mmCIF file of C-alpha atoms and ligand atoms in Angstrom:
data_model
loop_
_atom_site.group_PDB
_atom_site.id
_atom_site.type_symbol
_atom_site.label_atom_id
_atom_site.label_comp_id
_atom_site.label_asym_id
_atom_site.label_seq_id
_atom_site.Cartn_x
_atom_site.Cartn_y
_atom_site.Cartn_z
ATOM 1 C CA UNK A 129 4.780 -23.491 -31.833
ATOM 2 C CA UNK A 130 5.228 -20.510 -34.099
ATOM 3 C CA UNK A 131 7.790 -17.774 -33.353
ATOM 4 C CA UNK A 132 7.264 -14.248 -34.699
ATOM 5 C CA UNK A 133 9.831 -11.465 -34.468
ATOM 6 C CA UNK A 134 8.370 -8.607 -36.470
ATOM 7 C CA UNK A 135 5.715 -6.351 -34.876
ATOM 8 C CA UNK A 136 3.923 -5.813 -38.189
ATOM 9 C CA UNK A 137 3.700 -9.547 -38.865
ATOM 10 C CA UNK A 138 2.397 -10.201 -35.346
ATOM 11 C CA UNK A 139 -0.146 -7.412 -35.680
ATOM 12 C CA UNK A 140 -1.428 -8.675 -39.040
ATOM 13 C CA UNK A 141 -1.795 -12.217 -37.732
ATOM 14 C CA UNK A 142 -3.656 -11.022 -34.602
ATOM 15 C CA UNK A 143 -6.008 -8.947 -36.746
ATOM 16 C CA UNK A 144 -6.719 -11.926 -38.984
ATOM 17 C CA UNK A 145 -7.328 -14.245 -36.012
ATOM 18 C CA UNK A 146 -9.680 -11.741 -34.412
ATOM 19 C CA UNK A 147 -11.603 -11.434 -37.695
ATOM 20 C CA UNK A 148 -11.983 -15.230 -37.638
ATOM 21 C CA UNK A 149 -13.558 -14.889 -34.172
ATOM 22 C CA UNK A 150 -10.640 -16.400 -32.234
ATOM 23 C CA UNK A 151 -10.086 -15.424 -28.587
ATOM 24 C CA UNK A 152 -6.455 -14.438 -27.959
ATOM 25 C CA UNK A 153 -4.604 -14.638 -24.639
ATOM 26 C CA UNK A 154 -1.229 -13.064 -23.891
ATOM 27 C CA UNK A 155 1.348 -13.741 -21.189
ATOM 28 C CA UNK A 156 4.016 -11.021 -21.322
ATOM 29 C CA UNK A 157 7.428 -12.294 -20.121
ATOM 30 C CA UNK A 158 11.086 -11.395 -20.144
ATOM 31 C CA UNK A 159 12.014 -15.069 -20.390
ATOM 32 C CA UNK A 160 13.945 -17.117 -17.790
ATOM 33 C CA UNK A 161 10.650 -18.921 -17.279
ATOM 34 C CA UNK A 162 9.812 -20.368 -13.876
ATOM 35 C CA UNK A 163 6.783 -22.055 -12.281
ATOM 36 C CA UNK A 164 5.061 -18.677 -11.842
ATOM 37 C CA UNK A 165 5.192 -18.056 -15.605
ATOM 38 C CA UNK A 166 4.100 -21.624 -16.326
ATOM 39 C CA UNK A 167 0.996 -21.209 -14.164
ATOM 40 C CA UNK A 168 0.070 -18.095 -16.204
ATOM 41 C CA UNK A 169 0.757 -19.880 -19.481
ATOM 42 C CA UNK A 170 -1.362 -22.898 -18.502
ATOM 43 C CA UNK A 171 -4.275 -20.675 -17.531
ATOM 44 C CA UNK A 172 -3.903 -18.661 -20.744
ATOM 45 C CA UNK A 173 -3.911 -21.878 -22.751
ATOM 46 C CA UNK A 174 -7.040 -23.139 -20.975
ATOM 47 C CA UNK A 175 -9.025 -19.913 -21.417
ATOM 48 C CA UNK A 176 -8.219 -18.841 -24.994
ATOM 49 C CA UNK A 177 -8.304 -20.214 -28.539
ATOM 50 C CA UNK A 178 -4.759 -19.034 -29.101
ATOM 51 C CA UNK A 179 -2.160 -18.521 -26.380
ATOM 52 C CA UNK A 180 0.632 -16.070 -27.094
ATOM 53 C CA UNK A 181 3.718 -15.575 -24.943
ATOM 54 C CA UNK A 182 5.861 -12.500 -25.503
ATOM 55 C CA UNK A 183 9.549 -12.899 -24.818
ATOM 56 C CA UNK A 184 11.329 -9.571 -24.621
ATOM 57 C CA UNK A 185 13.852 -8.276 -22.092
ATOM 58 C CA UNK A 186 12.669 -4.684 -22.060
ATOM 59 C CA UNK A 187 15.636 -2.299 -21.689
ATOM 60 C CA UNK A 188 13.276 0.629 -20.958
ATOM 61 C CA UNK A 189 12.272 -0.768 -17.562
ATOM 62 C CA UNK A 190 15.792 -1.214 -16.152
ATOM 63 C CA UNK A 191 17.078 1.826 -14.297
ATOM 64 C CA UNK A 192 20.587 0.312 -14.006
ATOM 65 C CA UNK A 193 22.685 -1.084 -16.854
ATOM 66 C CA UNK A 194 24.261 -3.725 -14.574
ATOM 67 C CA UNK A 195 20.789 -4.989 -13.626
ATOM 68 C CA UNK A 196 19.859 -5.387 -17.302
ATOM 69 C CA UNK A 197 23.163 -7.155 -18.013
ATOM 70 C CA UNK A 198 22.644 -9.533 -15.065
ATOM 71 C CA UNK A 199 19.065 -10.426 -16.056
ATOM 72 C CA UNK A 200 19.058 -14.221 -16.577
ATOM 73 C CA UNK A 201 18.527 -15.494 -20.142
ATOM 74 C CA UNK A 202 17.799 -19.012 -21.362
ATOM 75 C CA UNK A 203 15.974 -18.793 -24.667
ATOM 76 C CA UNK A 204 16.443 -22.450 -25.552
ATOM 77 C CA UNK A 205 15.023 -23.558 -22.202
ATOM 78 C CA UNK A 206 12.212 -20.999 -22.487
ATOM 79 C CA UNK A 207 11.093 -22.276 -25.897
ATOM 80 C CA UNK A 208 11.047 -25.873 -24.598
ATOM 81 C CA UNK A 209 9.041 -24.947 -21.500
ATOM 82 C CA UNK A 210 6.597 -22.816 -23.510
ATOM 83 C CA UNK A 211 6.046 -25.619 -26.008
ATOM 84 C CA UNK A 212 5.545 -28.167 -23.207
ATOM 85 C CA UNK A 213 2.685 -26.128 -21.685
ATOM 86 C CA UNK A 214 1.016 -25.660 -25.067
ATOM 87 C CA UNK A 215 1.887 -22.065 -26.030
ATOM 88 C CA UNK A 216 0.786 -21.587 -29.660
ATOM 89 C CA UNK A 217 2.873 -18.573 -30.546
ATOM 90 C CA UNK A 218 5.892 -16.767 -29.149
ATOM 91 C CA UNK A 219 6.281 -13.103 -30.004
ATOM 92 C CA UNK A 220 9.989 -12.319 -29.592
ATOM 93 C CA UNK A 221 10.984 -8.959 -31.066
ATOM 94 C CA UNK A 222 14.426 -7.349 -30.797
ATOM 95 C CA UNK A 223 14.977 -4.096 -28.873
ATOM 96 C CA UNK A 224 15.455 -2.289 -32.192
ATOM 97 C CA UNK A 225 12.053 -3.475 -33.384
ATOM 98 C CA UNK A 226 10.277 -2.296 -30.245
ATOM 99 C CA UNK A 227 12.227 0.967 -29.925
ATOM 100 C CA UNK A 228 13.458 1.919 -33.394
ATOM 101 C CA UNK A 229 15.640 4.980 -33.904
ATOM 102 C CA UNK A 230 13.734 8.167 -33.134
ATOM 103 C CA UNK A 231 11.426 6.425 -30.645
ATOM 104 C CA UNK A 232 10.044 8.986 -28.143
ATOM 105 C CA UNK A 233 6.627 7.958 -26.832
ATOM 106 C CA UNK A 234 6.178 6.671 -23.273
ATOM 107 C CA UNK A 235 3.242 5.828 -20.994
ATOM 108 C CA UNK A 236 3.260 7.212 -17.428
ATOM 109 C CA UNK A 237 0.891 5.974 -14.745
ATOM 110 C CA UNK A 238 1.079 8.632 -12.019
ATOM 111 C CA UNK A 239 0.196 8.271 -8.299
ATOM 112 C CA UNK A 240 0.327 4.480 -8.232
ATOM 113 C CA UNK A 241 3.957 4.427 -9.363
ATOM 114 C CA UNK A 242 5.390 7.038 -6.973
ATOM 115 C CA UNK A 243 6.075 4.725 -4.048
ATOM 116 C CA UNK A 244 7.808 1.385 -3.439
ATOM 117 C CA UNK A 245 9.199 -0.130 -6.675
ATOM 118 C CA UNK A 246 8.621 3.208 -8.411
ATOM 119 C CA UNK A 247 10.699 5.078 -5.825
ATOM 120 C CA UNK A 248 13.444 2.450 -5.633
ATOM 121 C CA UNK A 249 13.710 2.018 -9.410
ATOM 122 C CA UNK A 250 13.166 5.394 -11.094
ATOM 123 C CA UNK A 251 11.666 5.053 -14.564
ATOM 124 C CA UNK A 252 10.877 1.361 -14.052
ATOM 125 C CA UNK A 253 7.099 1.630 -14.350
ATOM 126 C CA UNK A 254 7.314 4.070 -17.256
ATOM 127 C CA UNK A 255 9.230 1.329 -19.081
ATOM 128 C CA UNK A 256 6.804 -1.390 -17.990
ATOM 129 C CA UNK A 257 3.673 0.586 -18.906
ATOM 130 C CA UNK A 258 5.149 1.547 -22.269
ATOM 131 C CA UNK A 259 6.190 -1.940 -23.298
ATOM 132 C CA UNK A 260 2.962 -3.521 -22.055
ATOM 133 C CA UNK A 261 0.891 -0.933 -23.957
ATOM 134 C CA UNK A 262 2.923 -1.709 -27.085
ATOM 135 C CA UNK A 263 2.513 -5.474 -26.581
ATOM 136 C CA UNK A 264 -1.247 -5.021 -26.193
ATOM 137 C CA UNK A 265 -1.353 -2.970 -29.406
ATOM 138 C CA UNK A 266 0.723 -5.489 -31.338
ATOM 139 C CA UNK A 267 -0.691 -8.795 -30.019
ATOM 140 C CA UNK A 268 -4.254 -7.484 -29.495
ATOM 141 C CA UNK A 269 -5.173 -9.997 -26.767
ATOM 142 C CA UNK A 270 -8.676 -10.304 -25.334
ATOM 143 C CA UNK A 271 -7.096 -11.344 -22.009
ATOM 144 C CA UNK A 272 -3.622 -10.759 -20.580
ATOM 145 C CA UNK A 273 -2.169 -12.601 -17.596
ATOM 146 C CA UNK A 274 0.110 -11.210 -14.860
ATOM 147 C CA UNK A 275 1.411 -12.644 -11.587
ATOM 148 C CA UNK A 276 0.572 -11.257 -8.150
ATOM 149 C CA UNK A 277 4.281 -11.522 -7.276
ATOM 150 C CA UNK A 278 4.794 -8.181 -9.017
ATOM 151 C CA UNK A 279 1.871 -6.696 -7.122
ATOM 152 C CA UNK A 280 2.470 -3.024 -7.916
ATOM 153 C CA UNK A 281 3.139 -3.846 -11.583
ATOM 154 C CA UNK A 282 -0.174 -5.708 -11.837
ATOM 155 C CA UNK A 283 -2.065 -2.710 -10.405
ATOM 156 C CA UNK A 284 -0.215 -0.312 -12.706
ATOM 157 C CA UNK A 285 -1.165 -2.397 -15.756
ATOM 158 C CA UNK A 286 -4.803 -2.610 -14.627
ATOM 159 C CA UNK A 287 -4.882 1.161 -14.081
ATOM 160 C CA UNK A 288 -3.364 1.834 -17.500
ATOM 161 C CA UNK A 289 -5.891 -0.439 -19.207
ATOM 162 C CA UNK A 290 -8.742 1.342 -17.450
ATOM 163 C CA UNK A 291 -7.388 4.873 -18.012
ATOM 164 C CA UNK A 292 -6.579 4.343 -21.697
ATOM 165 C CA UNK A 293 -9.837 2.439 -22.369
ATOM 166 C CA UNK A 294 -7.886 -0.507 -23.714
ATOM 167 C CA UNK A 295 -10.209 -3.259 -24.803
ATOM 168 C CA UNK A 296 -8.944 -6.276 -22.870
ATOM 169 C CA UNK A 297 -9.171 -7.958 -19.502
ATOM 170 C CA UNK A 298 -6.179 -8.111 -17.147
ATOM 171 C CA UNK A 299 -6.118 -11.307 -15.103
ATOM 172 C CA UNK A 300 -3.909 -11.522 -12.015
ATOM 173 C CA UNK A 301 -2.968 -14.970 -10.732
ATOM 174 C CA UNK A 302 -1.585 -15.965 -7.311
ATOM 175 C CA UNK A 303 2.091 -16.152 -6.385
ATOM 176 C CA UNK A 304 3.685 -19.544 -6.957
ATOM 177 C CA UNK A 305 6.117 -20.495 -4.185
ATOM 178 C CA UNK A 306 8.863 -23.047 -3.874
ATOM 179 C CA UNK A 307 8.616 -25.605 -1.056
ATOM 180 C CA UNK A 308 10.291 -23.359 1.493
ATOM 181 C CA UNK A 309 8.058 -20.411 0.617
ATOM 182 C CA UNK A 310 10.406 -18.486 -1.684
ATOM 183 C CA UNK A 311 8.321 -16.823 -4.416
ATOM 184 C CA UNK A 312 9.197 -18.107 -7.907
ATOM 185 C CA UNK A 313 11.178 -15.412 -9.735
ATOM 186 C CA UNK A 314 13.650 -15.244 -12.591
ATOM 187 C CA UNK A 315 15.955 -13.389 -10.224
ATOM 188 C CA UNK A 316 16.236 -16.502 -8.010
ATOM 189 C CA UNK A 317 18.527 -17.859 -10.753
ATOM 190 C CA UNK A 318 21.167 -15.346 -9.664
ATOM 191 C CA UNK A 319 21.268 -16.538 -6.021
ATOM 192 C CA UNK A 320 24.321 -18.495 -4.822
ATOM 193 C CA UNK A 321 23.498 -21.681 -2.832
ATOM 194 C CA UNK A 322 24.106 -19.777 0.411
ATOM 195 C CA UNK A 323 21.892 -16.887 -0.716
ATOM 196 C CA UNK A 324 19.188 -19.323 -1.825
ATOM 197 C CA UNK A 325 19.091 -20.679 1.757
ATOM 198 C CA UNK A 326 18.703 -17.135 3.095
ATOM 199 C CA UNK A 327 16.035 -16.007 0.590
ATOM 200 C CA UNK A 328 12.915 -17.572 2.248
ATOM 201 C CA UNK A 329 13.333 -14.932 4.981
ATOM 202 C CA UNK A 330 11.022 -12.677 2.918
ATOM 203 C CA UNK A 331 8.233 -15.232 3.171
ATOM 204 C CA UNK A 332 8.914 -15.806 6.887
ATOM 205 C CA UNK A 333 8.443 -12.089 7.519
ATOM 206 C CA UNK A 334 5.210 -12.048 5.486
ATOM 207 C CA UNK A 335 3.888 -15.086 7.337
ATOM 208 C CA UNK A 336 4.604 -13.411 10.666
ATOM 209 C CA UNK A 337 2.742 -10.290 9.517
ATOM 210 C CA UNK A 338 -0.209 -12.317 8.332
ATOM 211 C CA UNK A 339 -0.389 -14.245 11.627
ATOM 212 C CA UNK A 340 -0.439 -11.004 13.611
ATOM 213 C CA UNK A 341 -3.234 -9.489 11.534
ATOM 214 C CA UNK A 342 -5.233 -12.688 11.864
ATOM 215 C CA UNK A 343 -4.694 -12.571 15.635
ATOM 216 C CA UNK A 344 -6.360 -9.143 15.629
ATOM 217 C CA UNK A 345 -3.351 -6.821 15.821
ATOM 218 C CA UNK A 346 -4.186 -3.501 14.177
ATOM 219 C CA UNK A 347 -1.032 -1.414 14.563
ATOM 220 C CA UNK A 348 0.883 -1.582 11.282
ATOM 221 C CA UNK A 349 4.116 -0.180 12.732
ATOM 222 C CA UNK A 350 4.412 -2.930 15.375
ATOM 223 C CA UNK A 351 3.928 -5.561 12.662
ATOM 224 C CA UNK A 352 6.455 -3.911 10.350
ATOM 225 C CA UNK A 353 8.932 -3.770 13.248
ATOM 226 C CA UNK A 354 8.552 -7.544 13.765
ATOM 227 C CA UNK A 355 9.099 -8.099 10.035
ATOM 228 C CA UNK A 356 12.269 -5.967 10.168
ATOM 229 C CA UNK A 357 13.572 -8.007 13.128
ATOM 230 C CA UNK A 358 13.039 -11.271 11.231
ATOM 231 C CA UNK A 359 14.802 -10.020 8.113
ATOM 232 C CA UNK A 360 17.636 -8.309 9.954
ATOM 233 C CA UNK A 361 18.368 -11.581 11.778
ATOM 234 C CA UNK A 362 19.456 -12.987 8.397
ATOM 235 C CA UNK A 363 23.036 -11.779 7.776
ATOM 236 C CA UNK A 364 22.794 -11.904 3.959
ATOM 237 C CA UNK A 365 19.599 -9.834 3.838
ATOM 238 C CA UNK A 366 19.331 -6.063 3.581
ATOM 239 C CA UNK A 367 15.947 -4.349 3.501
ATOM 240 C CA UNK A 368 15.140 -1.925 0.703
ATOM 241 C CA UNK A 369 11.572 -1.271 1.839
ATOM 242 C CA UNK A 370 8.801 -2.905 3.871
ATOM 243 C CA UNK A 371 5.314 -1.487 3.759
ATOM 244 C CA UNK A 372 1.764 -2.125 4.893
ATOM 245 C CA UNK A 373 -0.581 -0.549 2.348
ATOM 246 C CA UNK A 374 -4.050 -0.093 1.043
ATOM 247 C CA UNK A 375 -4.435 -2.964 -1.470
ATOM 248 C CA UNK A 376 -5.584 -0.765 -4.374
ATOM 249 C CA UNK A 377 -4.061 2.675 -3.786
ATOM 250 C CA UNK A 378 -0.826 1.398 -2.234
ATOM 251 C CA UNK A 379 -0.783 4.232 0.291
ATOM 252 C CA UNK A 380 0.677 3.322 3.710
ATOM 253 C CA UNK A 381 -1.862 2.203 6.305
ATOM 254 C CA UNK A 382 -1.374 2.844 10.048
ATOM 255 C CA UNK A 383 -4.385 1.043 11.538
ATOM 256 C CA UNK A 384 -5.374 -2.221 9.943
ATOM 257 C CA UNK A 385 -9.158 -2.279 9.901
ATOM 258 C CA UNK A 386 -9.678 -3.729 6.419
ATOM 259 C CA UNK A 387 -7.637 -5.744 3.895
ATOM 260 C CA UNK A 388 -4.037 -4.631 3.451
ATOM 261 C CA UNK A 389 -1.116 -5.698 1.345
ATOM 262 C CA UNK A 390 2.338 -6.117 2.837
ATOM 263 C CA UNK A 391 4.999 -5.292 0.258
ATOM 264 C CA UNK A 392 8.685 -5.879 0.604
ATOM 265 C CA UNK A 393 11.903 -5.587 -1.329
ATOM 266 C CA UNK A 394 15.033 -7.112 0.162
ATOM 267 C CA UNK A 395 18.570 -7.511 -1.137
ATOM 268 C CA UNK A 396 19.952 -11.000 -0.692
ATOM 269 C CA UNK A 397 23.599 -10.456 -1.489
ATOM 270 C CA UNK A 398 23.616 -8.708 -4.877
ATOM 271 C CA UNK A 399 20.116 -9.886 -5.858
ATOM 272 C CA UNK A 400 17.073 -7.776 -5.077
ATOM 273 C CA UNK A 401 13.939 -9.825 -4.383
ATOM 274 C CA UNK A 402 10.367 -8.617 -3.963
ATOM 275 C CA UNK A 403 7.397 -10.374 -2.404
ATOM 276 C CA UNK A 404 4.003 -9.516 -0.949
ATOM 277 C CA UNK A 405 0.980 -10.829 0.922
ATOM 278 C CA UNK A 406 -2.585 -9.669 0.612
ATOM 279 C CA UNK A 407 -4.170 -10.087 4.036
ATOM 280 C CA UNK A 408 -7.855 -10.013 4.924
ATOM 281 C CA UNK A 409 -8.856 -8.726 8.330
ATOM 282 C CA UNK A 410 -10.869 -11.303 10.310
ATOM 283 C CA UNK A 411 -14.527 -10.373 10.813
ATOM 284 C CA UNK A 412 -15.281 -8.969 14.311
ATOM 285 C CA UNK A 413 -16.896 -11.526 16.642
HETATM 286 O O1 PAF B 114 6.997 -8.894 -15.272
HETATM 287 C C1 PAF B 114 7.741 -8.894 -16.276
HETATM 288 O O2 PAF B 114 8.374 -9.894 -16.618
HETATM 289 C C2 PAF B 114 7.862 -7.608 -17.088
HETATM 290 O O3 PAF B 114 7.820 -6.485 -16.282
HETATM 291 C C3 PAF B 114 6.843 -7.513 -18.241
HETATM 292 C C4 PAF B 114 5.426 -7.438 -17.712
HETATM 293 C C5 PAF B 114 6.983 -8.723 -19.152
HETATM 294 C C6 PAF B 114 7.097 -6.254 -19.071
HETATM 295 O O4 PAF B 114 8.364 -6.258 -19.631
#
């Protein structure tokens, strides 16, 4: 497995590989790899001639310095895991290489980023869109892989690709969960054993919402109220937001007559976790 640090070197190699007719896949990551990342990497490996993983903890997407400092890092473990799933190349630049002195260009996706994660973490999606656009320009993938766990992020990236006419396909893969339903996330590494036991409450609330929609309930507020009750019954949990939204526009929905996505962000102690469920409405009998 090759490791490249310099953007120019990565760009030249990608250009050469594309000239040779190779199909390139990219999985952008910030490291601290978990089963969710590994599922993306395996799929990328299976569908492309060359699978690239980027490994870069992007300072531009953290609205709080303490959050950036607390972001888990395990480069040695990451390299081993990446190699084990067959990654061909790791692109791992430094912050100075991605944002050299004088850097001043950012990508803003508008309406889609105003709510939910965008409202709770000002500037977050501007940082994500910017770094992802730069990674696409440097690595030049034909296909890039993202997890549904970061639902709003995946839509923002898809929107950016469409709006900027970027020549690649964005592939979104399902959430990978641990046995008790907790969505795989690098942030789970920061949970204490007690917090880890509390964390599946997000999934419990989503399951309850899904069951109600499947049973034919259409009032979003009643379902959100039930989700709040479930989460508030867990002493270590504190809700940031819970929402029932249109699955593409992410605007709140009041009556559930077609597919919706439930989005939630919950603090478990000092760790903020997000999760979601895309729910189809059963066909009328
Ligand atoms: O989802 C992540 O890990 C990051 O937001 C991403 C897409 C790698 C951009 O830094």
